[in-house]
Amino acid sequence: MKKSIYIWLAAAALAFNACSDDYLNTTSDDTDKKTIFESTENVKLAVNGLSRLMSTQYLSSQGFNGEGTIITWYANYPGNDFQKCNLTGWSPIINAEYHEISTAIYDYYPWFYYYKIIGNANTIICEVDNATGSAADKQFLKAQALTFRAYCYLMLSQLYSHRWQDSNNGASRGLPLRIDESKGDLPASTLAETYARIYKDLDEAIAGYTASGQDRNSKENYAVNIDVAYAIYARAALTREDWENAAKYAALARKNYKLMTNKEYVDGGFNAPNREWIWSVYSNAQETLYFYQFFAYQGSNSNASAGRNYPCAISKELYDQIPATDVRKAIFLDPGNLPFNTATGLADKALTKKAKADYGSKLNAKSQIFAYMQFKMQAVVNPGVGEFCLFRAAEMYLTEAEADCHLSKEAEAQALLVALNKTSGRDPSYTCTKTGNDLLTEVKLYRRFDLWGEGFDWFDFKRWKQPIVRKTFAKGGSFHETFAKTIKPEEANAWTWVIPNRETDYNSAIKSNTK
């Protein structure tokens, strides 16, 4: 990331003070603000600081590493198709036991993290017009800050609000919508109002990008642009069950991005930007978080203990549904008839030998080997350096296809699946003639195949209102008995994290953590 020191200083000057009792208080004084917003060149550094906040350690904890923590702890670990092998000490997170504990740091972290970015974005949005510089620069920078804010409110709503189909058409509780630099008491808006704000921010961002005539540097995939705004719009609309807008914006978002080749998909397509990536989180060896980073937890080649001792694995039940002709099957260790421990999945000598022979370059030499472990995610530099993707074209194909199913556009949904799977080469034998509910099930299945491990598992099952069902090997699955649970949609507070006490203690306008 260019000028990384200055980017960090800009972010730090705007960032919220995590140690303050009033956690919405800012550390910047009038002199800092005047300097930052003196010119659009300085504001550019502050906007880059928003990206930097997504890959920063928080709350004095090894695991709170920005956006990577959201993907790992809140989307993958508690999902249906993902297992962190043998990590039994983390069963409360994996089995969704913290959702109603408002004093738990795990309940607080996403709230703290996303509102930190929102607060920084708000300052940029409110102050950029006072900077010296061209109108086009100001329009572009404000559009970028609006895009970040919309993304954060979307992620917060998915975590802390009920799924749309349970919300009485959006009447249930949403979020406190802080959109300026004011602090103090603020009630939660409804979920409908929350999505309306997300839409409004994205509409204004798209208008700003268009009016400015500017775009991000093609080498800076971590920066946001109009395509990122389209992609966030598509995901927000899908989550809100607004099928028309989900299809519309998914098509716009993927327009400039080609699907990965098969070689890219299986050989490092998930640790550095390529032609399919729409937006990502930056990482490099000079600004590493060492053992705290995303790939230290999910990289099959990481030398971090979290990666070596507890590899990530796909559910056997999902793996078995991937066709033999599909390249995506090759990124997981198929035990075949080789022996392994059927209580834990830990490999015996023969399966270990096979893993090292077939995946040696993608495997740390000291790693434990487990049946169905993954080789999709790999660190670029140990222990955890690597960029990771937040949006890519495949998600947009699948979003558009899912929306088309609900719009009774079956031919269009079929064509999108064919384009994603057959035309791309991911499965040359793929065909799709399914209709009705069978077609929607097919779209969901391929979403699970293609986006596995990228932070969709729990979020998708929540919005689909489908139970999480994990089985042991003895019952046809591949989960350790500690994780072999069924979590119904109405359980675990309907999969809704409560508002943390750190908010309700500060914000007296919110009378209840849950309502």
XYZ file of C-alpha atoms in Angstrom:
515
model
C 0.000 0.000 0.000
C 1.624 3.277 -1.042
C 2.689 5.734 1.658
C 1.665 3.232 4.282
C 3.005 5.248 7.223
C 1.054 8.323 6.220
C -2.054 6.276 5.567
C -1.845 4.888 9.090
C -1.297 8.318 10.618
C -4.336 9.653 8.803
C -6.435 6.776 10.039
C -5.100 7.083 13.566
C -5.897 10.763 13.710
C -9.501 10.005 12.839
C -9.855 6.705 14.656
C -11.927 6.142 17.750
C -10.205 5.606 21.059
C -10.786 1.968 21.985
C -9.631 2.525 25.559
C -12.066 5.332 26.338
C -15.171 4.707 28.427
C -17.005 6.765 25.829
C -16.039 4.529 22.937
C -17.490 6.894 20.350
C -15.110 9.654 21.399
C -12.475 10.596 18.826
C -8.796 11.128 19.451
C -8.389 13.872 16.879
C -8.248 17.479 17.980
C -9.086 20.544 15.913
C -5.507 20.830 14.700
C -5.485 17.217 13.491
C -8.775 17.666 11.663
C -7.688 20.924 10.064
C -4.521 19.239 8.777
C -6.292 16.155 7.492
C -8.971 18.102 5.669
C -6.718 20.850 4.420
C -6.594 19.323 0.941
C -8.070 16.489 -1.055
C -4.591 14.950 -1.201
C -4.701 14.540 2.567
C -8.288 13.267 2.444
C -7.133 10.564 0.032
C -4.826 9.323 2.778
C -7.727 9.298 5.223
C -9.840 7.268 2.796
C -6.948 4.839 2.399
C -6.976 4.717 6.183
C -10.450 3.184 6.025
C -8.912 0.267 4.128
C -6.152 0.072 6.712
C -8.709 -0.220 9.504
C -9.889 -3.467 7.884
C -6.540 -5.162 8.550
C -5.628 -3.910 12.008
C -5.453 -5.678 15.360
C -8.064 -4.571 17.918
C -8.967 -4.855 21.593
C -5.505 -6.160 22.519
C -6.459 -9.600 21.250
C -4.557 -11.817 18.856
C -7.643 -12.915 17.005
C -9.348 -9.547 16.388
C -7.640 -8.711 13.107
C -10.188 -6.541 11.316
C -12.321 -7.990 8.563
C -10.579 -11.348 8.680
C -12.074 -12.010 12.096
C -15.585 -11.449 10.765
C -15.035 -13.974 7.990
C -13.358 -16.523 10.242
C -15.185 -16.351 13.574
C -18.602 -15.060 12.575
C -19.187 -16.538 9.112
C -17.079 -19.687 8.739
C -16.676 -21.201 12.212
C -20.409 -21.268 13.083
C -21.506 -22.318 9.586
C -22.862 -25.539 8.140
C -20.086 -26.474 5.708
C -16.864 -25.388 7.428
C -14.871 -27.058 10.198
C -11.801 -25.862 12.069
C -10.565 -29.384 12.757
C -10.152 -30.383 16.405
C -10.548 -26.803 17.687
C -12.874 -28.031 20.411
C -11.929 -25.262 22.830
C -13.753 -22.832 20.552
C -17.029 -24.729 20.569
C -19.024 -21.848 22.143
C -18.284 -19.644 19.105
C -18.666 -22.517 16.648
C -21.952 -23.664 18.203
C -23.487 -20.170 18.487
C -23.564 -19.964 22.277
C -22.627 -16.287 22.666
C -25.436 -14.588 20.745
C -27.334 -13.485 23.844
C -24.400 -12.669 26.132
C -24.209 -8.906 25.822
C -21.122 -8.673 28.036
C -19.037 -11.071 25.920
C -16.178 -9.601 23.937
C -17.311 -11.721 20.973
C -20.656 -9.935 21.010
C -18.913 -6.566 21.239
C -16.173 -6.963 18.625
C -18.157 -6.567 15.356
C -20.093 -3.640 16.845
C -16.889 -1.913 17.932
C -15.060 -2.643 14.671
C -17.725 -1.582 12.188
C -18.752 1.531 14.100
C -15.072 2.531 14.216
C -14.983 2.495 10.406
C -18.385 4.209 10.221
C -17.191 7.016 12.508
C -14.122 7.619 10.361
C -16.232 7.528 7.194
C -18.703 9.989 8.713
C -15.943 12.511 9.381
C -14.753 12.247 5.783
C -18.301 12.618 4.440
C -18.981 15.663 6.607
C -15.644 17.424 6.122
C -14.350 16.672 2.623
C -16.227 19.544 0.982
C -14.164 21.985 3.066
C -10.873 20.709 1.671
C -9.042 22.491 -1.100
C -9.066 20.550 -4.346
C -11.177 19.857 -7.389
C -14.895 19.181 -7.236
C -14.266 15.845 -8.963
C -11.811 14.766 -6.262
C -14.293 15.656 -3.525
C -17.108 13.796 -5.254
C -14.980 10.667 -5.627
C -13.666 10.722 -2.061
C -17.102 11.260 -0.562
C -18.434 8.408 -2.717
C -15.721 6.138 -1.352
C -16.547 7.020 2.269
C -20.260 6.440 1.610
C -19.415 3.029 0.143
C -17.506 2.015 3.269
C -20.353 3.190 5.493
C -22.949 1.253 3.509
C -20.858 -1.920 3.722
C -20.446 -1.600 7.488
C -24.147 -1.047 8.102
C -24.953 -4.059 5.927
C -22.593 -6.294 7.902
C -23.900 -5.008 11.228
C -27.503 -5.585 10.169
C -26.773 -9.183 9.206
C -25.228 -9.843 12.597
C -27.353 -7.809 15.000
C -30.784 -7.746 13.333
C -33.269 -10.468 12.489
C -33.371 -11.999 9.020
C -35.635 -10.058 6.659
C -38.304 -12.750 6.392
C -38.727 -12.640 10.202
C -38.773 -8.836 10.410
C -42.439 -8.113 9.608
C -41.379 -6.382 6.396
C -38.606 -4.496 8.150
C -40.528 -3.425 11.274
C -38.123 -5.213 13.639
C -35.126 -3.522 15.221
C -32.339 -2.310 13.010
C -29.355 -0.209 14.082
C -28.494 3.201 15.499
C -27.776 5.033 12.239
C -24.972 7.456 12.978
C -24.447 9.466 9.795
C -22.678 12.580 11.072
C -20.097 13.527 13.685
C -22.530 13.868 16.563
C -22.207 11.642 19.606
C -24.531 10.718 22.415
C -27.916 9.047 22.647
C -29.444 7.675 19.465
C -32.252 5.076 19.242
C -32.085 2.140 16.915
C -33.875 2.539 13.613
C -36.059 -0.201 12.184
C -34.539 -2.788 9.879
C -36.403 -1.197 6.953
C -34.895 2.182 7.816
C -31.467 0.592 8.079
C -31.710 -0.846 4.574
C -33.104 2.445 3.302
C -29.977 4.168 4.630
C -27.725 1.561 3.005
C -29.526 2.096 -0.304
C -29.350 5.890 0.056
C -25.626 5.816 0.773
C -25.026 3.614 -2.256
C -27.257 5.723 -4.513
C -25.310 8.823 -3.487
C -22.003 7.004 -3.889
C -22.877 5.799 -7.394
C -23.944 9.331 -8.350
C -20.690 10.703 -6.917
C -18.513 8.190 -8.752
C -20.334 8.930 -11.987
C -20.144 12.714 -11.609
C -16.447 12.621 -10.702
C -15.449 10.616 -13.776
C -12.757 8.994 -11.618
C -11.844 5.433 -10.723
C -9.437 3.712 -8.357
C -5.928 2.810 -9.457
C -6.184 -0.559 -11.209
C -3.466 -1.931 -8.894
C -5.381 -0.971 -5.737
C -8.089 -3.600 -5.401
C -8.398 -2.741 -1.702
C -9.790 0.684 -2.669
C -13.498 1.070 -3.383
C -15.078 2.304 -6.605
C -18.416 2.214 -8.401
C -18.151 -1.547 -8.999
C -17.765 -2.138 -5.252
C -20.831 0.031 -4.621
C -22.787 -2.084 -7.125
C -21.589 -5.281 -5.420
C -22.586 -4.085 -1.943
C -25.963 -3.034 -3.376
C -26.460 -6.520 -4.805
C -25.606 -8.248 -1.517
C -27.754 -5.855 0.493
C -30.709 -6.342 -1.832
C -30.316 -10.121 -1.711
C -30.265 -10.063 2.088
C -33.321 -7.792 2.094
C -35.075 -10.132 -0.401
C -35.323 -7.293 -2.902
C -34.894 -9.544 -5.897
C -35.142 -6.926 -8.655
C -32.314 -4.821 -7.250
C -30.246 -7.874 -6.351
C -30.300 -9.027 -9.974
C -29.801 -5.536 -11.372
C -26.778 -4.598 -9.305
C -25.154 -8.032 -9.445
C -25.069 -7.764 -13.235
C -23.566 -4.271 -13.029
C -20.994 -5.310 -10.434
C -19.580 -8.234 -12.434
C -19.574 -6.475 -15.795
C -15.847 -5.603 -15.712
C -14.623 -8.815 -14.055
C -13.936 -12.137 -15.695
C -14.135 -15.433 -13.859
C -10.847 -16.995 -12.805
C -9.242 -19.662 -14.901
C -9.118 -23.139 -13.378
C -5.418 -22.714 -12.689
C -6.050 -19.465 -10.847
C -8.836 -21.057 -8.845
C -6.758 -23.961 -7.532
C -3.309 -22.293 -7.413
C -3.379 -19.169 -5.282
C -6.523 -17.519 -6.595
C -7.510 -16.515 -3.081
C -4.491 -14.708 -1.655
C -3.810 -11.965 -4.230
C -6.139 -9.978 -6.499
C -6.849 -11.365 -9.937
C -9.277 -10.548 -12.729
C -12.289 -11.868 -10.791
C -11.808 -9.857 -7.607
C -14.039 -6.813 -7.162
C -12.857 -5.738 -3.688
C -10.376 -7.126 -1.181
C -8.521 -6.509 2.076
C -4.908 -5.445 1.699
C -1.903 -7.194 3.190
C 1.852 -7.152 2.716
C 4.948 -8.444 4.475
C 5.944 -4.963 5.666
C 2.640 -4.362 7.477
C 2.021 -7.883 8.707
C 0.005 -8.781 11.781
C 2.143 -11.913 12.061
C 0.200 -14.680 13.822
C -2.908 -12.506 14.002
C -3.760 -12.379 10.301
C -6.487 -14.108 8.313
C -4.207 -16.655 6.651
C -2.586 -17.586 9.957
C -5.978 -19.083 10.761
C -7.076 -20.332 7.338
C -3.911 -20.885 5.305
C -3.117 -24.546 4.662
C 0.576 -23.650 4.412
C 0.751 -21.341 7.426
C 3.349 -22.073 10.087
C 1.130 -20.508 12.762
C -0.081 -22.993 15.346
C -3.708 -22.072 14.573
C -3.118 -23.150 10.985
C -0.795 -26.113 11.545
C -2.642 -27.817 14.381
C -6.217 -26.984 13.403
C -6.586 -27.017 9.615
C -9.800 -25.932 7.929
C -11.929 -28.581 6.236
C -15.068 -28.831 4.155
C -18.042 -30.864 5.292
C -17.973 -34.362 3.795
C -21.652 -34.048 2.939
C -20.998 -30.961 0.834
C -17.805 -32.374 -0.657
C -19.642 -35.496 -1.809
C -22.053 -33.323 -3.799
C -19.293 -31.708 -5.860
C -19.176 -33.531 -9.217
C -16.040 -35.507 -9.992
C -15.582 -33.384 -13.133
C -15.553 -30.131 -11.152
C -12.181 -28.450 -10.543
C -13.399 -27.252 -7.143
C -13.238 -30.834 -5.860
C -9.454 -30.768 -6.244
C -8.878 -28.201 -3.493
C -9.904 -30.610 -0.723
C -8.224 -33.770 0.566
C -10.338 -36.773 -0.392
C -9.415 -39.645 1.924
C -10.844 -42.234 -0.426
C -10.341 -45.622 1.181
C -7.313 -44.558 3.219
C -7.670 -44.823 7.009
C -8.121 -41.919 9.398
C -9.517 -41.384 12.868
C -13.280 -41.400 12.429
C -13.825 -39.479 15.665
C -11.659 -36.489 14.724
C -10.767 -36.895 11.046
C -7.035 -36.992 11.858
C -5.149 -38.803 9.097
C -3.206 -42.038 9.402
C 0.213 -42.492 7.781
C -1.060 -43.386 4.322
C -3.412 -40.389 4.062
C -0.684 -38.115 5.419
C 1.668 -39.398 2.736
C -0.984 -38.778 0.070
C -1.580 -35.225 1.283
C 2.128 -34.408 1.169
C 2.498 -35.965 -2.265
C -0.520 -34.243 -3.802
C -0.446 -30.891 -1.992
C 3.130 -30.539 -0.749
C 3.637 -26.971 -1.975
C 0.352 -25.901 -0.360
C 0.977 -27.608 2.950
C 3.130 -26.684 5.907
C 5.550 -29.525 6.603
C 4.516 -29.679 10.258
C 0.801 -29.428 9.689
C -1.602 -31.955 11.091
C -3.471 -33.720 8.286
C -7.222 -34.207 8.413
C -9.686 -35.791 6.012
C -11.349 -33.201 3.754
C -8.947 -30.430 4.753
C -8.766 -27.493 2.344
C -6.035 -26.161 0.059
C -8.000 -23.215 -1.289
C -6.555 -20.654 1.153
C -2.777 -20.230 1.384
C -0.553 -17.560 2.891
C 1.742 -15.705 0.501
C 4.342 -15.193 3.221
C 4.275 -16.932 6.605
C 2.739 -16.847 9.052
C -0.313 -15.148 7.537
C 0.431 -12.559 4.853
C -2.000 -12.459 1.966
C -4.860 -10.415 0.609
C -8.327 -11.868 0.834
C -11.359 -11.227 -1.281
C -14.602 -9.612 -0.086
C -16.463 -9.580 -3.405
C -15.769 -11.356 -6.670
C -17.602 -12.036 -9.905
C -18.735 -15.548 -8.966
C -20.772 -14.206 -6.067
C -22.492 -11.818 -8.446
C -23.378 -14.614 -10.896
C -24.873 -16.598 -8.033
C -26.659 -13.581 -6.551
C -28.247 -12.768 -9.885
C -29.214 -16.407 -10.395
C -30.809 -16.652 -6.936
C -32.742 -13.444 -7.517
C -33.865 -14.674 -10.937
C -35.281 -17.817 -9.335
C -37.502 -15.658 -7.152
C -38.447 -13.532 -10.164
C -39.528 -16.658 -12.122
C -36.737 -16.048 -14.648
C -35.699 -19.684 -14.804
C -33.990 -19.587 -18.196
C -31.853 -16.663 -17.056
C -30.891 -18.440 -13.822
C -29.993 -21.610 -15.742
C -27.832 -19.603 -18.154
C -25.974 -17.940 -15.280
C -25.187 -21.332 -13.726
C -23.960 -22.638 -17.068
C -21.761 -19.559 -17.503
C -20.296 -19.928 -14.009
C -19.667 -23.656 -14.224
C -19.445 -24.966 -17.804
C -18.386 -21.935 -19.853
C -15.763 -20.939 -17.289
C -14.311 -24.445 -17.416
C -14.856 -25.153 -13.739
C -16.959 -28.122 -14.748
C -16.983 -28.797 -18.519
C -19.690 -31.426 -18.034
C -22.127 -29.123 -16.272
C -25.685 -28.750 -17.559
C -28.760 -27.265 -15.963
C -32.351 -28.094 -16.836
C -33.809 -27.805 -13.346
C -36.802 -25.616 -12.630
C -38.803 -24.343 -9.660
C -37.540 -25.181 -6.192
C -35.047 -27.643 -7.642
C -33.403 -24.791 -9.548
C -33.207 -22.599 -6.448
C -31.672 -25.519 -4.526
C -29.113 -25.892 -7.321
C -28.167 -22.210 -7.098
C -27.738 -22.488 -3.332
C -25.635 -25.624 -3.698
C -23.252 -24.014 -6.173
C -23.039 -20.940 -3.984
C -21.833 -23.227 -1.199
C -19.321 -24.913 -3.542
C -17.815 -21.811 -5.080
C -17.782 -19.443 -2.109
C -16.738 -21.980 0.531
C -14.386 -20.531 3.134
C -14.870 -16.936 1.995
C -17.288 -15.806 4.685
C -20.759 -16.713 3.405
C -21.628 -19.930 5.228
C -23.418 -18.687 8.376
C -24.788 -15.545 6.712
C -26.374 -17.518 3.866
C -27.927 -20.139 6.111
C -29.312 -17.375 8.307
C -31.025 -15.505 5.489
C -32.238 -18.764 3.880
C -33.675 -19.710 7.263
C -32.195 -23.170 6.931
C -30.986 -25.163 9.937
C -27.319 -25.875 10.426
C -26.936 -29.646 10.536
C -23.497 -31.049 11.286
C -23.006 -34.806 11.611
C -20.248 -37.025 12.913
C -18.477 -39.525 10.664
C -20.548 -42.261 12.272
C -23.700 -40.578 11.009
C -22.450 -39.823 7.503
C -20.798 -36.464 8.115
C -17.271 -35.407 9.037
C -17.545 -33.222 12.144
C -15.957 -33.785 15.512
C -18.696 -34.756 17.949
C -18.208 -31.439 19.787
C -19.374 -29.592 16.666
C -21.921 -32.135 15.462
C -24.950 -30.032 16.288
C -28.251 -29.081 14.736
C -28.998 -25.382 15.187
C -32.530 -24.500 14.133
C -33.399 -21.084 12.663
C -35.411 -20.106 15.727
C -32.622 -21.050 18.159
C -29.657 -18.948 19.300
C -31.854 -15.834 19.442
C -32.915 -16.548 15.858
C -29.204 -16.279 14.984
C -29.159 -12.634 16.051
C -26.368 -11.167 18.172
C -27.725 -8.835 20.851
C -26.602 -5.227 21.128
C -23.535 -5.254 23.408
C -23.626 -3.676 26.837
C -20.857 -1.319 25.803
C -23.470 0.374 23.585
C -26.480 0.291 25.882
C -24.417 1.542 28.843
C -23.360 4.534 26.758
C -26.483 5.091 24.669
C -29.517 5.457 26.934
C -31.827 5.838 23.931
C -31.566 2.070 23.469
C -33.629 0.573 26.269
C -33.096 -3.090 25.465
C -30.273 -5.192 24.085
C -32.672 -7.357 22.109
C -35.652 -5.200 21.034
